[in-house]
XYZ file of C-alpha atoms in Angstrom:
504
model
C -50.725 -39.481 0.852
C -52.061 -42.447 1.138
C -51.946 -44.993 -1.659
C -55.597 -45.399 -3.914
C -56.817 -48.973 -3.762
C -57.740 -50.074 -6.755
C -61.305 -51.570 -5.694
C -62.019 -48.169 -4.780
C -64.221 -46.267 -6.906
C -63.502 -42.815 -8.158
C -65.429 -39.995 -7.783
C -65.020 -38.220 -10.781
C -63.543 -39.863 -13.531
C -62.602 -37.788 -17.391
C -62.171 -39.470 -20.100
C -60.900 -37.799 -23.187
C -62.239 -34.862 -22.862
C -62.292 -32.577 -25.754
C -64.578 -29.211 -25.730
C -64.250 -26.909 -28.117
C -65.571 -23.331 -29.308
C -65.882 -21.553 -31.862
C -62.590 -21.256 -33.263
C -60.670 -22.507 -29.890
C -60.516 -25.820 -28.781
C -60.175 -25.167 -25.118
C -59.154 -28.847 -24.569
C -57.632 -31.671 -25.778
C -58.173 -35.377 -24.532
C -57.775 -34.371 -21.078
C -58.225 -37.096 -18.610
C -58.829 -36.616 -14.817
C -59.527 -38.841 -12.058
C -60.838 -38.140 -8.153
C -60.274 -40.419 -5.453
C -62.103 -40.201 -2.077
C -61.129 -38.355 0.427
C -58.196 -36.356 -1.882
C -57.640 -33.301 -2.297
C -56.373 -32.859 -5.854
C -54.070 -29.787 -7.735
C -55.456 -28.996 -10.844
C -52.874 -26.497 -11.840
C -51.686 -24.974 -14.965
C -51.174 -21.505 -16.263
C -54.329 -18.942 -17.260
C -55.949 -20.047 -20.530
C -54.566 -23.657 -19.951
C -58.238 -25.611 -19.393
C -58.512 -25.840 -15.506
C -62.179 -23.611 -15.362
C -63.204 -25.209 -18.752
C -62.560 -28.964 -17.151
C -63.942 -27.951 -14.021
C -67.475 -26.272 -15.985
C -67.359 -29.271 -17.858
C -67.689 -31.774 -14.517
C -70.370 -29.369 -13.052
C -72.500 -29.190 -16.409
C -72.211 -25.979 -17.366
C -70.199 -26.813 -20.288
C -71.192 -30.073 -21.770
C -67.678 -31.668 -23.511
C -67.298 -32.000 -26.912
C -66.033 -35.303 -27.079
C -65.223 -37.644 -24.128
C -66.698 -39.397 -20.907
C -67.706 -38.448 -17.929
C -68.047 -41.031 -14.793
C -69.695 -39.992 -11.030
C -68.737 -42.706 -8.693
C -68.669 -45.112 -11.862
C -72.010 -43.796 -13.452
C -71.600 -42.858 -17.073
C -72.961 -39.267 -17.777
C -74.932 -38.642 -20.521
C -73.384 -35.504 -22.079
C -76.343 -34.092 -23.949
C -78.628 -33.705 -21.342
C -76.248 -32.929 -18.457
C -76.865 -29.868 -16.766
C -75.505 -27.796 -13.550
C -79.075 -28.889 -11.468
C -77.809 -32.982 -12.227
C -74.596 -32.186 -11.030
C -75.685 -30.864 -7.837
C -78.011 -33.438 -7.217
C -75.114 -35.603 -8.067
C -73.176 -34.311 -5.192
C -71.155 -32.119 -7.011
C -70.669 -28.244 -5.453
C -68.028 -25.451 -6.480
C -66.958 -22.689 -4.839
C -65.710 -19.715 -6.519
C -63.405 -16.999 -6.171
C -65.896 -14.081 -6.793
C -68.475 -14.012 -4.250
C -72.059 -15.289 -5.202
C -73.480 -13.815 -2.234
C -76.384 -10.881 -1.392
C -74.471 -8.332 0.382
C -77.667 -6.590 2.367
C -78.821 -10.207 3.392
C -77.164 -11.958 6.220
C -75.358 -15.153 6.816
C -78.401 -17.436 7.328
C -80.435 -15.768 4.063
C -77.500 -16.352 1.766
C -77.304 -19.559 2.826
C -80.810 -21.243 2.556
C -81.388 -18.356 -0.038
C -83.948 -20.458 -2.158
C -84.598 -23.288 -0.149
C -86.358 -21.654 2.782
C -87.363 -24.432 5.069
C -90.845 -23.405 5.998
C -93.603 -24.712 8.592
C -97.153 -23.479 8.670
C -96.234 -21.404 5.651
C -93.891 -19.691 7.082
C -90.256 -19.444 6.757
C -89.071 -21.869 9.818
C -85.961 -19.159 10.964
C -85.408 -21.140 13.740
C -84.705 -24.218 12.458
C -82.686 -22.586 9.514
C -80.657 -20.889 12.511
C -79.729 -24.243 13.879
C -78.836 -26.098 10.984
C -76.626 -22.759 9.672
C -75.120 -22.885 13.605
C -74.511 -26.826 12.742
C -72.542 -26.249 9.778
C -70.331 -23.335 11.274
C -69.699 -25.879 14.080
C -68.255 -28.687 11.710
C -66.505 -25.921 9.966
C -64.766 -25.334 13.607
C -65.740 -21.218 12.518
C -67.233 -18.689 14.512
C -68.930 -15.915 12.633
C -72.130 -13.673 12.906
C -74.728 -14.763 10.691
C -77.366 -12.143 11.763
C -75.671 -9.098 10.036
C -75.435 -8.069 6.269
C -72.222 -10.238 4.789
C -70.969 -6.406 3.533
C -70.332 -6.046 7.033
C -68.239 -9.079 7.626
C -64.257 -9.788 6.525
C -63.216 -11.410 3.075
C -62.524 -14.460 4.667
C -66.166 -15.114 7.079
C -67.593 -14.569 3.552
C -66.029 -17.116 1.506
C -66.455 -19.510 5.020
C -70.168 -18.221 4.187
C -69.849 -19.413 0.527
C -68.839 -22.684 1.403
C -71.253 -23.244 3.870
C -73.665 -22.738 1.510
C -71.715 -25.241 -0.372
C -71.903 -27.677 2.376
C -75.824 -27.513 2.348
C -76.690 -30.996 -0.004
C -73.860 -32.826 1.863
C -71.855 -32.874 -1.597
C -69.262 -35.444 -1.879
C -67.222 -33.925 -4.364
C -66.218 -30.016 -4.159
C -64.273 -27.670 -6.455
C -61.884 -24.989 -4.496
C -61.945 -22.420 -7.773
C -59.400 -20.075 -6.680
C -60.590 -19.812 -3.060
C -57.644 -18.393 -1.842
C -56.771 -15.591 -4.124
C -58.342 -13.212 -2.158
C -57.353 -14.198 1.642
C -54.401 -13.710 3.502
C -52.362 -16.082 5.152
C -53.618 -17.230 8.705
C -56.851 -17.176 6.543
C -55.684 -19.411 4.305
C -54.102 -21.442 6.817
C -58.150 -22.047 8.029
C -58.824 -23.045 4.648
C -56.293 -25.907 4.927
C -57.720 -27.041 8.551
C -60.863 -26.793 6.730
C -59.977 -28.722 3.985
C -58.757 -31.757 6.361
C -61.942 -32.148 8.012
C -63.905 -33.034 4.633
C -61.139 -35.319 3.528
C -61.929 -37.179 6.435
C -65.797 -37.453 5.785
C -64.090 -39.129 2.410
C -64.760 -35.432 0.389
C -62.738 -35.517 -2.738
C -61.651 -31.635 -3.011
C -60.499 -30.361 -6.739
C -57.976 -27.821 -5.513
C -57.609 -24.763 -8.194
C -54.789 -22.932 -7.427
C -52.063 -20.542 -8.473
C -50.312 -20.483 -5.545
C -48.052 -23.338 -5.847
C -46.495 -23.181 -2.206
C -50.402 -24.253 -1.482
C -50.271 -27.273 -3.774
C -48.035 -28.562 -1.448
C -49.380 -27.953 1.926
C -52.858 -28.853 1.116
C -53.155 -31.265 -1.686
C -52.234 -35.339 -2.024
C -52.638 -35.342 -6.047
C -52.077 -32.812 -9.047
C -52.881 -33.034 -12.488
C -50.890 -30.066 -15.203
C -52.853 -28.981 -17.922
C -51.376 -26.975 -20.632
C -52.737 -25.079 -23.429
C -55.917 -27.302 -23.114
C -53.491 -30.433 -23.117
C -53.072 -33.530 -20.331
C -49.402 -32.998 -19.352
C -48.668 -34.874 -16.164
C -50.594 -36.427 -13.335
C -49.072 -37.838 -9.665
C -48.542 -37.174 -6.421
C -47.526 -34.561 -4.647
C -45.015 -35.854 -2.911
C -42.904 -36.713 -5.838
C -42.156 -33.667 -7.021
C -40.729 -30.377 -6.159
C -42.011 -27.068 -6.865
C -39.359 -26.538 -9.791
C -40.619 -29.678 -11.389
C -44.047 -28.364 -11.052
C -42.955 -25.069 -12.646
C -41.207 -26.888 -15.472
C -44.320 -28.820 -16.307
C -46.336 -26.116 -15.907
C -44.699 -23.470 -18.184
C -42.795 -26.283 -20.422
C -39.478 -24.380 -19.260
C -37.478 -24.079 -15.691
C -38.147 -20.455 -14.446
C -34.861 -19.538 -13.356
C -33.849 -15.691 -11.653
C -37.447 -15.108 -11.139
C -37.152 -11.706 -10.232
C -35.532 -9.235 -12.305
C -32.560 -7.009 -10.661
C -33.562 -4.057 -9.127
C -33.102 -1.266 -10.359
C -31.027 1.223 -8.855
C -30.334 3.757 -11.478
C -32.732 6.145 -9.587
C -33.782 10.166 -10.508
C -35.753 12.576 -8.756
C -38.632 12.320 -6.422
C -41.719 11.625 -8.495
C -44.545 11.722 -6.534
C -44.197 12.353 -2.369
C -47.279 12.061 0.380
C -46.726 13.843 3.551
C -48.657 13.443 6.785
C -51.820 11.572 5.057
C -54.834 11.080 7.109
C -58.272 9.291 6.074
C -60.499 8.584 9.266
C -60.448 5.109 9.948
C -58.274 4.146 7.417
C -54.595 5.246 8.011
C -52.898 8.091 9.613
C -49.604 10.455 9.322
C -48.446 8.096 6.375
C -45.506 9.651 4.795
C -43.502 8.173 1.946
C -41.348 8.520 -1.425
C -41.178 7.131 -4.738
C -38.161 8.513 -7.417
C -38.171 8.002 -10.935
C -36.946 4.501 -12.062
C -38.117 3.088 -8.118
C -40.395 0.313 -7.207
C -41.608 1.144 -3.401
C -43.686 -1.525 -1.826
C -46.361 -1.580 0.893
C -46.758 -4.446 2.881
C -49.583 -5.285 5.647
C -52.232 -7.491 6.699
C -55.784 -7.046 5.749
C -57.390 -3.853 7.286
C -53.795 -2.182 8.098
C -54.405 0.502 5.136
C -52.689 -0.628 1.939
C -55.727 -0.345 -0.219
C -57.348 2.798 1.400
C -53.777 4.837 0.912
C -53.511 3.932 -2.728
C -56.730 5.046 -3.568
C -55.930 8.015 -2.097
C -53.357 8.850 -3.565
C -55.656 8.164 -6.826
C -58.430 10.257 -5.950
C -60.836 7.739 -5.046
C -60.280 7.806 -0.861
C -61.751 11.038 1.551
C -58.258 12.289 3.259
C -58.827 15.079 5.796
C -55.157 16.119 6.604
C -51.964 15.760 4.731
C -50.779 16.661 0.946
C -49.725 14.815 -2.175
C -46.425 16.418 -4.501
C -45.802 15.257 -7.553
C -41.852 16.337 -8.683
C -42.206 18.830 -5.282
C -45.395 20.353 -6.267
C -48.734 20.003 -3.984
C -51.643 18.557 -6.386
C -54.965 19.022 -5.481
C -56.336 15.081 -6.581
C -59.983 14.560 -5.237
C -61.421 12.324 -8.479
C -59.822 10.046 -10.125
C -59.936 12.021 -13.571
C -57.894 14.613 -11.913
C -54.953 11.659 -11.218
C -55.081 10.544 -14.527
C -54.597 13.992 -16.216
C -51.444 14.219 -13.536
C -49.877 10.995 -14.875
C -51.188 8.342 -12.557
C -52.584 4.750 -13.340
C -54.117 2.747 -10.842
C -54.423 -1.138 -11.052
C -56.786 -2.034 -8.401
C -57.248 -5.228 -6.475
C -60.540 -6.139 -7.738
C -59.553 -6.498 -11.773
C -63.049 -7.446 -12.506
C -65.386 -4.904 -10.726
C -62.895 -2.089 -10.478
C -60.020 -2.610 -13.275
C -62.144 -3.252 -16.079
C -65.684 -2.824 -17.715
C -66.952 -6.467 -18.041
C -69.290 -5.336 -20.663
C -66.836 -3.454 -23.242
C -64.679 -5.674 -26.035
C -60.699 -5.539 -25.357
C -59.841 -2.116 -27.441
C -62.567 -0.348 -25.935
C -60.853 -1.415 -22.289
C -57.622 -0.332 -23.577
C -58.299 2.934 -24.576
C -60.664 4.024 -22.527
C -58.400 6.135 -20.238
C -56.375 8.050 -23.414
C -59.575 8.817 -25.602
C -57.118 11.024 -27.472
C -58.211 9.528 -31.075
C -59.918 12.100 -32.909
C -60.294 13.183 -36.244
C -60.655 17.050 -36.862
C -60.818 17.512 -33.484
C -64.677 16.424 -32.821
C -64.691 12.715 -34.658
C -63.370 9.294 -32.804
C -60.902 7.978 -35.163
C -61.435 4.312 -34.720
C -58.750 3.217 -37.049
C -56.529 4.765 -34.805
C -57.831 3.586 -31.962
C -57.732 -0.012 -33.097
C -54.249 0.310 -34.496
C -52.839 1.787 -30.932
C -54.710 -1.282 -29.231
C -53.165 -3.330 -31.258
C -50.018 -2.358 -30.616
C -49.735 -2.117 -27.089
C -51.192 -4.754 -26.175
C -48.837 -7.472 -29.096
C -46.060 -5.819 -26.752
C -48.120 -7.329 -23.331
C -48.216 -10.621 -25.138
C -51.899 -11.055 -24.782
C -53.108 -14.228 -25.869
C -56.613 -13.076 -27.860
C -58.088 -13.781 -31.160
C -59.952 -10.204 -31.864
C -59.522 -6.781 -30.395
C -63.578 -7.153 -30.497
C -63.264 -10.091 -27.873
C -65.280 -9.412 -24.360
C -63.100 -8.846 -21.778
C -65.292 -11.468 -19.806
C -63.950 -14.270 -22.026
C -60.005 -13.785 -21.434
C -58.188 -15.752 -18.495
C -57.563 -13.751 -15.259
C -54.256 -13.404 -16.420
C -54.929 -11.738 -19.684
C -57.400 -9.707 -18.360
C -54.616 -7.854 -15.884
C -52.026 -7.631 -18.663
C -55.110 -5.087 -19.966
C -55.454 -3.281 -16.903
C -51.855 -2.495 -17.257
C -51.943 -2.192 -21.010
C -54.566 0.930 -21.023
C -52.371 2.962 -18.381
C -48.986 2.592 -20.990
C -51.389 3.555 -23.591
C -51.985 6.418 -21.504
C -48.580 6.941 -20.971
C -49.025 7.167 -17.180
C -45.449 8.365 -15.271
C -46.960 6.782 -11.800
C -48.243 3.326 -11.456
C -50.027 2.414 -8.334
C -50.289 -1.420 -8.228
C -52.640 -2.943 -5.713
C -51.899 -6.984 -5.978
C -51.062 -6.505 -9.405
C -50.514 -10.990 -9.618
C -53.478 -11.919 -7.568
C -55.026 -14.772 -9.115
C -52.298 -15.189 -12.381
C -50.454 -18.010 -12.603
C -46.686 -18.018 -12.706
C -45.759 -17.572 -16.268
C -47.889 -14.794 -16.094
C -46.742 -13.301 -13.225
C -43.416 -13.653 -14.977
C -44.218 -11.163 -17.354
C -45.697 -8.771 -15.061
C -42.473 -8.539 -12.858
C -40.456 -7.980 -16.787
C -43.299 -5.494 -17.178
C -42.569 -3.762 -13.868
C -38.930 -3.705 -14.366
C -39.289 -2.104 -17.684
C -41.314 0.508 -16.011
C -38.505 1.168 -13.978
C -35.808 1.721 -17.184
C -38.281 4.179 -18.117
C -37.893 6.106 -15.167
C -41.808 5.062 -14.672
C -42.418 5.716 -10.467
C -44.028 2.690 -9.122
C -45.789 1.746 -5.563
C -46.320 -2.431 -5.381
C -48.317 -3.719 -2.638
C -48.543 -7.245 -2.471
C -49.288 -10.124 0.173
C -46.755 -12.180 -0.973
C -43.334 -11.266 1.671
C -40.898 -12.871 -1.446
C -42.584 -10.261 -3.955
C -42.316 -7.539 -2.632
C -38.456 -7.825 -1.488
C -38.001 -9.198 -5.300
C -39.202 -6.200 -6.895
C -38.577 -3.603 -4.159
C -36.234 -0.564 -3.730
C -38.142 -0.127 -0.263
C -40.719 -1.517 1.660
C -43.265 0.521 4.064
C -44.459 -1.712 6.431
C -48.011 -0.489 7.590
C -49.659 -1.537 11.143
C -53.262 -0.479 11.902
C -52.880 2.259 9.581
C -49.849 3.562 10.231
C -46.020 3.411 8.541
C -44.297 1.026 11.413
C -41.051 0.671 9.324
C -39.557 1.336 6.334
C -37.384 -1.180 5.394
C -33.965 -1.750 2.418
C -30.690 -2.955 1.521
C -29.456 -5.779 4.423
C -33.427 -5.280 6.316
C -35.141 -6.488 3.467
C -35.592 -9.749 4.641
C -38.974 -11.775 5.833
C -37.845 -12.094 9.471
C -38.107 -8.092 9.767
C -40.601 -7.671 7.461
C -43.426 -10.288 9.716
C -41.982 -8.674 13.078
C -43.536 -5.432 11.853
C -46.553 -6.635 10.161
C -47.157 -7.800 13.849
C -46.573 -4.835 15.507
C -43.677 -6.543 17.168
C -40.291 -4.649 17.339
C -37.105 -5.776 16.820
């Protein structure tokens, strides 16, 4: 990192930032400062401040209390809005896709500022300067078909493009990663070098610390809405950023295995969907964690929602404790013992619309009174309950679900499914987009699954997850098993050769 000059002026500059809500102060005299051409860590766990700080630079949130500089301009709070921050040179770019899946690359991008010549949209011209951008972005990707139709990754490149399209000088990265796997992410970081040298200042949101320092020159900790720490990068470690982050070293991150192990639970045998995965075959016992690894489009996904009713299979059978099932819906899983935390926590995992005990019990609906009445005193009470014991951080069981940190928003995706008492849990990136305290929990959570003799099936991106938590690991290729990996294999080295398609 090179060293800030002190005649230099900073792009973004926070001083004493306080916003609060009703009842919450989400932060307290926070102060933040973006250089030029850095690319800068905001880190800190879910619920700590980063979004709030970051809503509060674009004007979507106007502070509370403090000041706000753009390249040494004072702001004035009261009127500041998203539409001065833009024009401002301020752009974000967010995790959940913004985007109109039956329109294509160039429509998504200009969508709203059409450039138009004899009354008519100019496509040509919109073509060219969408091919222009791609170019600087060193991407190639098809921008005449429906983004549905293209991978995760073209349509975040896609998002950010659009980004790209007032030549902002200052961008927010708001979990841009969470979603992408690694040679993905790897583009991300190539990209991220090319606007630091147009003199870009990039706020980096991340919970992927290993990121923070591959890609970033700066970081700044918030906790609990506080200012903790600010520096560079290159003077710490990732156990000092843990320790600032979490107030606490995080020492045997991974609980011990357990290998107190009962009968086979659940069992799939020669599983086929078209197109998705083929002859898959595989085991979980009571008190087991089983893990599928693969890279995107190799069948992880597809084969869990299977298994959950929720995925076409045209050959094969599921067993659960050596009896075929006959799951087709998910309904039909659930009354058989199954959970299902999906990948998508927002769309799939929860109903955005409902308050937190409504999301909690919405799977068990076993509270009645004489048989016909909901008994929402019991209800509320078993809410309650479970989810004290997931430590969620809340202030009313009437709270929207769309006001809780990603974090505390999975720990009720879980919550609902020990309400329901499930005996399987399928977990589909079960810590995408939590931060590491929370993730701590999760793999406590997991283990404590296993004491119960709970069967569980992990799959995760992360290689040093899934041999933490794992029994066994199922590598999958193209949609098939290519290994099946424990004991002295479970390492990364044979775990990448096979997600390659490489033998040993």
């Amino acid at each position: 990192m090179s060293e800030k000059k002190t005649d230099v002026t900073p792009l973004i500059e926070v001083r004493n930032c306080t916003m609060e809500f009703p009842g919450v102060k989400a932060l307290s005299d926070v102060n933040f400062t973006l250089m030029p051409g850095e690319c800068h860590a905001l880190v800190g766990e879910n619920g700590a401040g980063k979004s709030t700080l970051s809503k509060c630079i674009t004007g979507e949130y106007r502070m509370t209390e403090g000041e706000l500089f753009i390249r040494g301009e004072q702001i004035k709070i009261p009127s500041y809005s998203i539409r001065e921050s833009q024009s401002k040179g301020i752009a974000i770019v967010h995790q959940e896709f913004t985007l109109m899946n039956d329109m294509n690359g160039v429509e998504n991008i200009f969508i709203g500022r059409y450039e138009k010549k004899f009354g008519f949209v100019d496509w040509k011209a919109l073509n060219r300067r969408a091919q222009e951008m791609l170019d600087f972005l060193q991407c190639d990707i098809n921008l005449h078909i429906p983004i549905k139709h293209l991978r995760t990754a073209e349509r975040q490149i896609i998002q950010l493009a659009k980004a790209l399209l007032d030549d902002p000088s200052i961008i927010i990265f708001d979990e841009l990663t969470a979603v992408l796997q690694e040679k993905d992410i790897e583009n991300i970081f190539r990209i991220i070098g090319l606007l630091k040298q147009k003199g870009i200042g990039i706020i980096y949101i991340s919970h992927r610390l290993n990121e923070i320092f591959e890609c970033c020159d700066s970081y700044t900790v918030l906790c609990d809405g506080r200012y903790i720490n600010s520096g560079s990068v290159q003077e710490i470690d990732n156990g000092k950023l843990v320790k600032m982050i979490i107030g606490r070293e995080l020492a045997n991150v991974y609980p011990e295995v357990n290998n107190d192990l009962g009968e086979v639970l659940l069992e799939v045998r020669n599983l086929t969907a078209p197109k998705a995965f083929r002859e898959i075959n595989l085991q979980v016992r009571e008190g087991e964690v089983v893990g599928l690894a693969g890279l995107l489009g190799a069948g992880k996904t597809e084969l869990v929602q299977a298994i959950f009713g929720n995925h076409k299979i045209v050959k094969g059978e599921v067993l659960i404790k050596g009896k075929p099932i006959r799951v087709r819906k998910p309904f039909q899983a659930i009354n058989l013992g199954m959970g299902l935390v999906p990948d998508e926590r927002r769309t799939l995992g929860l109903n955005m619309k409902f308050n937190i005990k409504d999301n909690t019990i919405l799977p068990s609906m076993k509270f009645f009174r004489k048989g016909i009445f909901q008994d929402h005193k019991a209800e509320s009470k078993a809410a309650y309950n479970i989810n004290e014991k997931m430590n969620l951080a809340y202030y009313s069981l009437w709270q929207n679900v769309k006001k809780l940190s990603g974090g505390n928003q999975q720990k009720i995706v879980i919550a609902k499914w020990l309400l329901r008492d499930a005996e399987i849990f399928l977990l589909d990136e079960p810590t995408r987009g939590i931060d590491i305290g929370a993730k701590f929990e999760i793999y406590q959570l997991i283990h404590e699954l296993t004491k119960q003799k709970k069967a569980v099936i992990l799959v995760s991106p992360e290689m040093e997850e899934l041999i933490g938590l794992c029994n066994r690991i199922y590598i999958m290729y193209e949609g098939a098993i290519m290994d099946v990996v424990e004991g002295e294999r479970k390492t990364q080295d044979v775990i990448i050769k096979n997600l390659l398609g490489v033998d040993e």
